[in-house]
Amino acid sequence: MKKTPGQEPIELFSTAAGIRAVDSPVRVKIIAMLKDREMPFDAIVEGTGRAKSTISVHLNDMSTEGIIGSRLDPKDRRKKIFFLNSGYIGGLLRDKILVDDIRDLFSRNGPPDVPDFFKIIFRMIRVELYMQGINVDPVLSDAGYKVGGALYEQIGSPDLDELLDRLEKFWSGHKLGRIEVRSRSPLIIYVYDCFECEDLPLLGRPACAFDLGMLRAIFYAHFGEDRAVDETECYAMGHDHCCFIIGNPHR
């Protein structure tokens, strides 16, 4: 689908000199290509379908801003290999508008207890960021991954059934939700009453980036290799649960 003006994403990157915003569609496309692998100049030109002079200007500007870097091509030292030289933070979604009312959360069941209060705070921070058009999923996923790695040290087990049992008890015991293992091949986990997304407005897409990061780290530690973890159903998509599928190892 062709995007109308104002719908192009704005990507945010962390560089040594600070945060840099990239809103040029050409630059966004270049960065998307460099996220996967290093690329020579000619391959970038071919991938973007733009003139060499145009790409050269963009590459030079992004190099100056610290978003990308370059090195000499060992096969031809007259040419350069370009690579991403910054950390991806998130994106601005220009046209994203969410309707939310904080008063409803307090009036449903009276004043919340401490865990529920912090869940509301977490939710409201996310909602406000969404309403400002800021996608923080990459940051939440990274944070969840760190928490998941630390959590595995407490609940880890070489036996998968034991690990899943401990995971279920931890989730329910800390009011993170209720875990139900629906399948072991492939490994499919449902989460009911999900702390991360149950009260989010409908977004039309999965919203449990923190949970996703936690599960990736936990099963990486268990299996000793990185496993694909996908969220296919979510409260933020209109479902009554969240569904995570732990897939095959990344190759």
PDB file of C-alpha atoms in Angstrom, residues 1-225:
ATOM      1  CA  MET A   1       0.000   0.000   0.000  1.00  0.00           C
ATOM      2  CA  LYS A   2       1.263   3.420  -0.930  1.00  0.00           C
ATOM      3  CA  LYS A   3       1.686   5.714   2.052  1.00  0.00           C
ATOM      4  CA  THR A   4       0.202   9.148   2.036  1.00  0.00           C
ATOM      5  CA  PRO A   5       2.229  12.129   3.259  1.00  0.00           C
ATOM      6  CA  GLY A   6       2.676  12.113   7.026  1.00  0.00           C
ATOM      7  CA  GLN A   7       2.465   8.316   7.310  1.00  0.00           C
ATOM      8  CA  GLU A   8       6.182   7.596   6.884  1.00  0.00           C
ATOM      9  CA  PRO A   9       7.812   6.282  10.069  1.00  0.00           C
ATOM     10  CA  ILE A  10      10.378   8.252  12.043  1.00  0.00           C
ATOM     11  CA  GLU A  11      13.097   5.990  13.414  1.00  0.00           C
ATOM     12  CA  LEU A  12      15.101   6.857  16.549  1.00  0.00           C
ATOM     13  CA  PHE A  13      18.715   5.770  17.038  1.00  0.00           C
ATOM     14  CA  SER A  14      21.139   6.081  19.926  1.00  0.00           C
ATOM     15  CA  THR A  15      24.593   7.266  18.863  1.00  0.00           C
ATOM     16  CA  ALA A  16      27.719   8.280  20.766  1.00  0.00           C
ATOM     17  CA  ALA A  17      26.627  11.895  20.294  1.00  0.00           C
ATOM     18  CA  GLY A  18      23.038  11.364  21.454  1.00  0.00           C
ATOM     19  CA  ILE A  19      19.686  10.369  19.957  1.00  0.00           C
ATOM     20  CA  ARG A  20      19.206  10.909  16.238  1.00  0.00           C
ATOM     21  CA  ALA A  21      15.874  10.901  14.390  1.00  0.00           C
ATOM     22  CA  VAL A  22      15.644   9.619  10.828  1.00  0.00           C
ATOM     23  CA  ASP A  23      12.528  10.643   8.913  1.00  0.00           C
ATOM     24  CA  SER A  24      13.685  10.450   5.304  1.00  0.00           C
ATOM     25  CA  PRO A  25      12.094   7.421   3.562  1.00  0.00           C
ATOM     26  CA  VAL A  26      15.344   6.863   1.667  1.00  0.00           C
ATOM     27  CA  ARG A  27      17.413   6.860   4.857  1.00  0.00           C
ATOM     28  CA  VAL A  28      14.907   4.614   6.619  1.00  0.00           C
ATOM     29  CA  LYS A  29      15.216   2.138   3.742  1.00  0.00           C
ATOM     30  CA  ILE A  30      19.024   2.269   3.839  1.00  0.00           C
ATOM     31  CA  ILE A  31      19.024   1.613   7.575  1.00  0.00           C
ATOM     32  CA  ALA A  32      16.556  -1.259   7.195  1.00  0.00           C
ATOM     33  CA  MET A  33      18.978  -2.878   4.752  1.00  0.00           C
ATOM     34  CA  LEU A  34      21.974  -2.310   7.022  1.00  0.00           C
ATOM     35  CA  LYS A  35      20.156  -3.841  10.004  1.00  0.00           C
ATOM     36  CA  ASP A  36      20.541  -7.236   8.349  1.00  0.00           C
ATOM     37  CA  ARG A  37      24.141  -7.003   7.118  1.00  0.00           C
ATOM     38  CA  GLU A  38      27.001  -4.790   6.027  1.00  0.00           C
ATOM     39  CA  MET A  39      26.667  -3.604   2.443  1.00  0.00           C
ATOM     40  CA  PRO A  40      28.874  -1.977  -0.195  1.00  0.00           C
ATOM     41  CA  PHE A  41      27.853   1.299  -1.796  1.00  0.00           C
ATOM     42  CA  ASP A  42      26.724  -0.240  -5.090  1.00  0.00           C
ATOM     43  CA  ALA A  43      24.449  -2.747  -3.329  1.00  0.00           C
ATOM     44  CA  ILE A  44      22.802   0.083  -1.362  1.00  0.00           C
ATOM     45  CA  VAL A  45      22.214   2.034  -4.563  1.00  0.00           C
ATOM     46  CA  GLU A  46      20.679  -1.020  -6.200  1.00  0.00           C
ATOM     47  CA  GLY A  47      18.511  -1.804  -3.167  1.00  0.00           C
ATOM     48  CA  THR A  48      17.090   1.715  -2.928  1.00  0.00           C
ATOM     49  CA  GLY A  49      16.672   2.316  -6.632  1.00  0.00           C
ATOM     50  CA  ARG A  50      17.997   5.866  -6.256  1.00  0.00           C
ATOM     51  CA  ALA A  51      20.764   7.737  -8.014  1.00  0.00           C
ATOM     52  CA  LYS A  52      24.339   7.271  -6.797  1.00  0.00           C
ATOM     53  CA  SER A  53      24.663  10.983  -6.034  1.00  0.00           C
ATOM     54  CA  THR A  54      21.520  10.905  -3.862  1.00  0.00           C
ATOM     55  CA  ILE A  55      22.658   7.848  -1.895  1.00  0.00           C
ATOM     56  CA  SER A  56      26.131   9.313  -1.462  1.00  0.00           C
ATOM     57  CA  VAL A  57      24.689  12.428   0.206  1.00  0.00           C
ATOM     58  CA  HIS A  58      22.525  10.368   2.567  1.00  0.00           C
ATOM     59  CA  LEU A  59      25.396   8.047   3.502  1.00  0.00           C
ATOM     60  CA  ASN A  60      27.760  10.939   4.162  1.00  0.00           C
ATOM     61  CA  ASP A  61      25.190  12.742   6.324  1.00  0.00           C
ATOM     62  CA  MET A  62      24.343   9.640   8.359  1.00  0.00           C
ATOM     63  CA  SER A  63      28.052   8.879   8.811  1.00  0.00           C
ATOM     64  CA  THR A  64      28.596  12.397  10.150  1.00  0.00           C
ATOM     65  CA  GLU A  65      25.666  11.953  12.552  1.00  0.00           C
ATOM     66  CA  GLY A  66      27.105   8.653  13.805  1.00  0.00           C
ATOM     67  CA  ILE A  67      24.131   6.571  12.669  1.00  0.00           C
ATOM     68  CA  ILE A  68      26.182   4.456  10.273  1.00  0.00           C
ATOM     69  CA  GLY A  69      29.872   3.747   9.849  1.00  0.00           C
ATOM     70  CA  SER A  70      32.088   2.512   7.061  1.00  0.00           C
ATOM     71  CA  ARG A  71      35.338   0.670   6.392  1.00  0.00           C
ATOM     72  CA  LEU A  72      37.434   0.029   3.329  1.00  0.00           C
ATOM     73  CA  ASP A  73      36.462  -2.927   1.185  1.00  0.00           C
ATOM     74  CA  PRO A  74      39.314  -5.465   1.559  1.00  0.00           C
ATOM     75  CA  LYS A  75      38.746  -6.593  -2.026  1.00  0.00           C
ATOM     76  CA  ASP A  76      38.905  -3.075  -3.459  1.00  0.00           C
ATOM     77  CA  ARG A  77      40.265  -0.386  -1.148  1.00  0.00           C
ATOM     78  CA  ARG A  78      38.828   2.323  -3.387  1.00  0.00           C
ATOM     79  CA  LYS A  79      35.354   1.298  -2.156  1.00  0.00           C
ATOM     80  CA  LYS A  80      33.639   1.288   1.240  1.00  0.00           C
ATOM     81  CA  ILE A  81      31.526  -1.181   3.174  1.00  0.00           C
ATOM     82  CA  PHE A  82      28.776   0.468   5.228  1.00  0.00           C
ATOM     83  CA  PHE A  83      27.289  -0.801   8.501  1.00  0.00           C
ATOM     84  CA  LEU A  84      24.884   0.322  11.219  1.00  0.00           C
ATOM     85  CA  ASN A  85      26.823   2.130  13.946  1.00  0.00           C
ATOM     86  CA  SER A  86      24.008   2.968  16.375  1.00  0.00           C
ATOM     87  CA  GLY A  87      21.400   1.303  18.535  1.00  0.00           C
ATOM     88  CA  TYR A  88      17.775   1.220  17.448  1.00  0.00           C
ATOM     89  CA  ILE A  89      15.541   2.763  20.133  1.00  0.00           C
ATOM     90  CA  GLY A  90      12.109   2.845  18.545  1.00  0.00           C
ATOM     91  CA  GLY A  91       9.931   4.648  16.081  1.00  0.00           C
ATOM     92  CA  LEU A  92       7.430   7.459  15.923  1.00  0.00           C
ATOM     93  CA  LEU A  93       4.062   6.505  14.486  1.00  0.00           C
ATOM     94  CA  ARG A  94       2.825   9.819  13.166  1.00  0.00           C
ATOM     95  CA  ASP A  95      -0.836   9.001  12.745  1.00  0.00           C
ATOM     96  CA  LYS A  96      -1.332   6.815  15.825  1.00  0.00           C
ATOM     97  CA  ILE A  97      -4.220   8.080  17.976  1.00  0.00           C
ATOM     98  CA  LEU A  98      -5.463   6.189  21.050  1.00  0.00           C
ATOM     99  CA  VAL A  99      -8.504   6.952  23.160  1.00  0.00           C
ATOM    100  CA  ASP A 100      -7.932   6.402  26.868  1.00  0.00           C
ATOM    101  CA  ASP A 101      -9.439   7.422  30.198  1.00  0.00           C
ATOM    102  CA  ILE A 102      -7.358   6.914  33.339  1.00  0.00           C
ATOM    103  CA  ARG A 103     -10.369   7.521  35.595  1.00  0.00           C
ATOM    104  CA  ASP A 104     -11.988   4.320  34.342  1.00  0.00           C
ATOM    105  CA  LEU A 105      -9.112   2.259  35.729  1.00  0.00           C
ATOM    106  CA  PHE A 106      -9.624   3.650  39.233  1.00  0.00           C
ATOM    107  CA  SER A 107     -13.413   3.477  39.206  1.00  0.00           C
ATOM    108  CA  ARG A 108     -13.811  -0.131  38.112  1.00  0.00           C
ATOM    109  CA  ASN A 109     -13.019  -1.846  41.417  1.00  0.00           C
ATOM    110  CA  GLY A 110     -12.154   1.009  43.738  1.00  0.00           C
ATOM    111  CA  PRO A 111      -8.632   2.144  44.638  1.00  0.00           C
ATOM    112  CA  PRO A 112      -6.019  -0.356  43.355  1.00  0.00           C
ATOM    113  CA  ASP A 113      -3.600  -2.250  45.600  1.00  0.00           C
ATOM    114  CA  VAL A 114       0.149  -1.664  45.266  1.00  0.00           C
ATOM    115  CA  PRO A 115       0.848  -4.227  42.474  1.00  0.00           C
ATOM    116  CA  ASP A 116      -2.169  -3.062  40.479  1.00  0.00           C
ATOM    117  CA  PHE A 117      -1.209   0.580  41.007  1.00  0.00           C
ATOM    118  CA  PHE A 118       2.237   0.011  39.520  1.00  0.00           C
ATOM    119  CA  LYS A 119       0.648  -1.945  36.673  1.00  0.00           C
ATOM    120  CA  ILE A 120      -1.538   1.091  35.969  1.00  0.00           C
ATOM    121  CA  ILE A 121       1.493   3.372  36.024  1.00  0.00           C
ATOM    122  CA  PHE A 122       3.320   1.078  33.589  1.00  0.00           C
ATOM    123  CA  ARG A 123       0.277   1.029  31.357  1.00  0.00           C
ATOM    124  CA  MET A 124      -0.203   4.792  31.411  1.00  0.00           C
ATOM    125  CA  ILE A 125       3.425   5.466  30.500  1.00  0.00           C
ATOM    126  CA  ARG A 126       3.014   3.208  27.479  1.00  0.00           C
ATOM    127  CA  VAL A 127      -0.307   4.755  26.485  1.00  0.00           C
ATOM    128  CA  GLU A 128       1.063   8.291  26.729  1.00  0.00           C
ATOM    129  CA  LEU A 129       4.066   7.316  24.620  1.00  0.00           C
ATOM    130  CA  TYR A 130       1.751   5.702  22.061  1.00  0.00           C
ATOM    131  CA  MET A 131      -0.408   8.826  22.006  1.00  0.00           C
ATOM    132  CA  GLN A 132       2.718  10.867  21.305  1.00  0.00           C
ATOM    133  CA  GLY A 133       3.417   8.457  18.454  1.00  0.00           C
ATOM    134  CA  ILE A 134       6.425   6.790  20.086  1.00  0.00           C
ATOM    135  CA  ASN A 135       6.977   3.050  19.653  1.00  0.00           C
ATOM    136  CA  VAL A 136       9.004   1.812  22.654  1.00  0.00           C
ATOM    137  CA  ASP A 137       8.723  -1.913  21.897  1.00  0.00           C
ATOM    138  CA  PRO A 138      12.462  -2.363  21.136  1.00  0.00           C
ATOM    139  CA  VAL A 139      13.401  -0.824  24.486  1.00  0.00           C
ATOM    140  CA  LEU A 140      10.826  -2.919  26.377  1.00  0.00           C
ATOM    141  CA  SER A 141      12.000  -6.074  24.617  1.00  0.00           C
ATOM    142  CA  ASP A 142      15.630  -5.411  25.560  1.00  0.00           C
ATOM    143  CA  ALA A 143      14.635  -4.690  29.170  1.00  0.00           C
ATOM    144  CA  GLY A 144      12.533  -7.857  29.297  1.00  0.00           C
ATOM    145  CA  TYR A 145      15.452  -9.880  27.960  1.00  0.00           C
ATOM    146  CA  LYS A 146      17.675  -8.684  30.794  1.00  0.00           C
ATOM    147  CA  VAL A 147      15.007  -9.442  33.388  1.00  0.00           C
ATOM    148  CA  GLY A 148      14.371 -12.871  31.858  1.00  0.00           C
ATOM    149  CA  GLY A 149      18.037 -13.777  32.047  1.00  0.00           C
ATOM    150  CA  ALA A 150      18.156 -12.870  35.743  1.00  0.00           C
ATOM    151  CA  LEU A 151      14.862 -14.680  36.393  1.00  0.00           C
ATOM    152  CA  TYR A 152      16.147 -17.919  34.842  1.00  0.00           C
ATOM    153  CA  GLU A 153      18.884 -18.021  37.478  1.00  0.00           C
ATOM    154  CA  GLN A 154      16.094 -18.311  40.063  1.00  0.00           C
ATOM    155  CA  ILE A 155      13.603 -20.618  38.344  1.00  0.00           C
ATOM    156  CA  GLY A 156      15.727 -22.425  35.748  1.00  0.00           C
ATOM    157  CA  SER A 157      15.727 -26.198  35.386  1.00  0.00           C
ATOM    158  CA  PRO A 158      17.221 -28.608  32.818  1.00  0.00           C
ATOM    159  CA  ASP A 159      13.826 -30.306  32.721  1.00  0.00           C
ATOM    160  CA  LEU A 160      11.373 -28.420  30.496  1.00  0.00           C
ATOM    161  CA  ASP A 161       8.270 -29.524  32.416  1.00  0.00           C
ATOM    162  CA  GLU A 162       9.811 -28.364  35.681  1.00  0.00           C
ATOM    163  CA  LEU A 163      10.783 -25.032  34.135  1.00  0.00           C
ATOM    164  CA  LEU A 164       7.253 -24.484  32.801  1.00  0.00           C
ATOM    165  CA  ASP A 165       5.749 -25.365  36.184  1.00  0.00           C
ATOM    166  CA  ARG A 166       8.038 -22.860  37.927  1.00  0.00           C
ATOM    167  CA  LEU A 167       7.246 -20.257  35.277  1.00  0.00           C
ATOM    168  CA  GLU A 168       3.502 -20.697  35.846  1.00  0.00           C
ATOM    169  CA  LYS A 169       3.933 -20.335  39.621  1.00  0.00           C
ATOM    170  CA  PHE A 170       6.134 -17.245  39.268  1.00  0.00           C
ATOM    171  CA  TRP A 171       3.688 -15.524  36.909  1.00  0.00           C
ATOM    172  CA  SER A 172       0.660 -16.143  39.100  1.00  0.00           C
ATOM    173  CA  GLY A 173       2.516 -15.520  42.362  1.00  0.00           C
ATOM    174  CA  HIS A 174       3.663 -12.086  41.205  1.00  0.00           C
ATOM    175  CA  LYS A 175       0.346 -11.126  39.578  1.00  0.00           C
ATOM    176  CA  LEU A 176       1.816 -11.102  36.089  1.00  0.00           C
ATOM    177  CA  GLY A 177      -1.033 -13.204  34.778  1.00  0.00           C
ATOM    178  CA  ARG A 178      -1.981 -16.868  34.512  1.00  0.00           C
ATOM    179  CA  ILE A 179       0.098 -19.092  32.252  1.00  0.00           C
ATOM    180  CA  GLU A 180      -1.359 -22.089  30.457  1.00  0.00           C
ATOM    181  CA  VAL A 181       0.823 -24.373  28.321  1.00  0.00           C
ATOM    182  CA  ARG A 182      -1.305 -25.346  25.330  1.00  0.00           C
ATOM    183  CA  SER A 183       1.251 -27.392  23.414  1.00  0.00           C
ATOM    184  CA  ARG A 184       4.786 -28.687  23.806  1.00  0.00           C
ATOM    185  CA  SER A 185       5.534 -29.323  20.134  1.00  0.00           C
ATOM    186  CA  PRO A 186       5.619 -26.574  19.132  1.00  0.00           C
ATOM    187  CA  LEU A 187       5.767 -24.947  22.562  1.00  0.00           C
ATOM    188  CA  ILE A 188       2.711 -22.687  22.832  1.00  0.00           C
ATOM    189  CA  ILE A 189       2.013 -20.605  25.930  1.00  0.00           C
ATOM    190  CA  TYR A 190      -1.199 -18.722  26.667  1.00  0.00           C
ATOM    191  CA  VAL A 191      -1.182 -15.889  29.193  1.00  0.00           C
ATOM    192  CA  TYR A 192      -4.469 -14.785  30.749  1.00  0.00           C
ATOM    193  CA  ASP A 193      -4.878 -11.532  32.717  1.00  0.00           C
ATOM    194  CA  CYS A 194      -1.608 -10.323  31.207  1.00  0.00           C
ATOM    195  CA  PHE A 195      -0.091  -7.536  33.312  1.00  0.00           C
ATOM    196  CA  GLU A 196       1.510  -5.912  30.289  1.00  0.00           C
ATOM    197  CA  CYS A 197      -1.398  -5.499  27.926  1.00  0.00           C
ATOM    198  CA  GLU A 198      -4.736  -6.503  29.472  1.00  0.00           C
ATOM    199  CA  ASP A 199      -5.823  -2.891  30.005  1.00  0.00           C
ATOM    200  CA  LEU A 200      -4.224  -1.392  26.912  1.00  0.00           C
ATOM    201  CA  PRO A 201      -6.513   0.145  24.280  1.00  0.00           C
ATOM    202  CA  LEU A 202      -7.013  -1.900  21.134  1.00  0.00           C
ATOM    203  CA  LEU A 203      -3.904  -1.406  19.002  1.00  0.00           C
ATOM    204  CA  GLY A 204      -4.564  -4.000  16.330  1.00  0.00           C
ATOM    205  CA  ARG A 205      -1.195  -5.680  16.922  1.00  0.00           C
ATOM    206  CA  PRO A 206       0.663  -7.615  19.654  1.00  0.00           C
ATOM    207  CA  ALA A 207       1.849  -5.364  22.488  1.00  0.00           C
ATOM    208  CA  CYS A 208       3.758  -7.618  24.906  1.00  0.00           C
ATOM    209  CA  ALA A 209       7.304  -6.652  23.993  1.00  0.00           C
ATOM    210  CA  PHE A 210       8.510  -6.944  27.612  1.00  0.00           C
ATOM    211  CA  ASP A 211       7.049 -10.446  28.010  1.00  0.00           C
ATOM    212  CA  LEU A 212       8.474 -11.403  24.638  1.00  0.00           C
ATOM    213  CA  GLY A 213      11.952 -10.356  25.722  1.00  0.00           C
ATOM    214  CA  MET A 214      11.628 -12.246  29.019  1.00  0.00           C
ATOM    215  CA  LEU A 215      10.543 -15.454  27.319  1.00  0.00           C
ATOM    216  CA  ARG A 216      13.317 -15.201  24.721  1.00  0.00           C
ATOM    217  CA  ALA A 217      15.935 -14.948  27.465  1.00  0.00           C
ATOM    218  CA  ILE A 218      14.419 -17.742  29.576  1.00  0.00           C
ATOM    219  CA  PHE A 219      14.257 -20.230  26.719  1.00  0.00           C
ATOM    220  CA  TYR A 220      17.650 -19.156  25.376  1.00  0.00           C
ATOM    221  CA  ALA A 221      19.105 -20.026  28.790  1.00  0.00           C
ATOM    222  CA  HIS A 222      17.194 -23.322  28.899  1.00  0.00           C
ATOM    223  CA  PHE A 223      17.912 -24.590  25.393  1.00  0.00           C
ATOM    224  CA  GLY A 224      21.366 -23.032  25.082  1.00  0.00           C
ATOM    225  CA  GLU A 225      20.448 -21.427  21.776  1.00  0.00           C
TER     226      GLU A 225
END
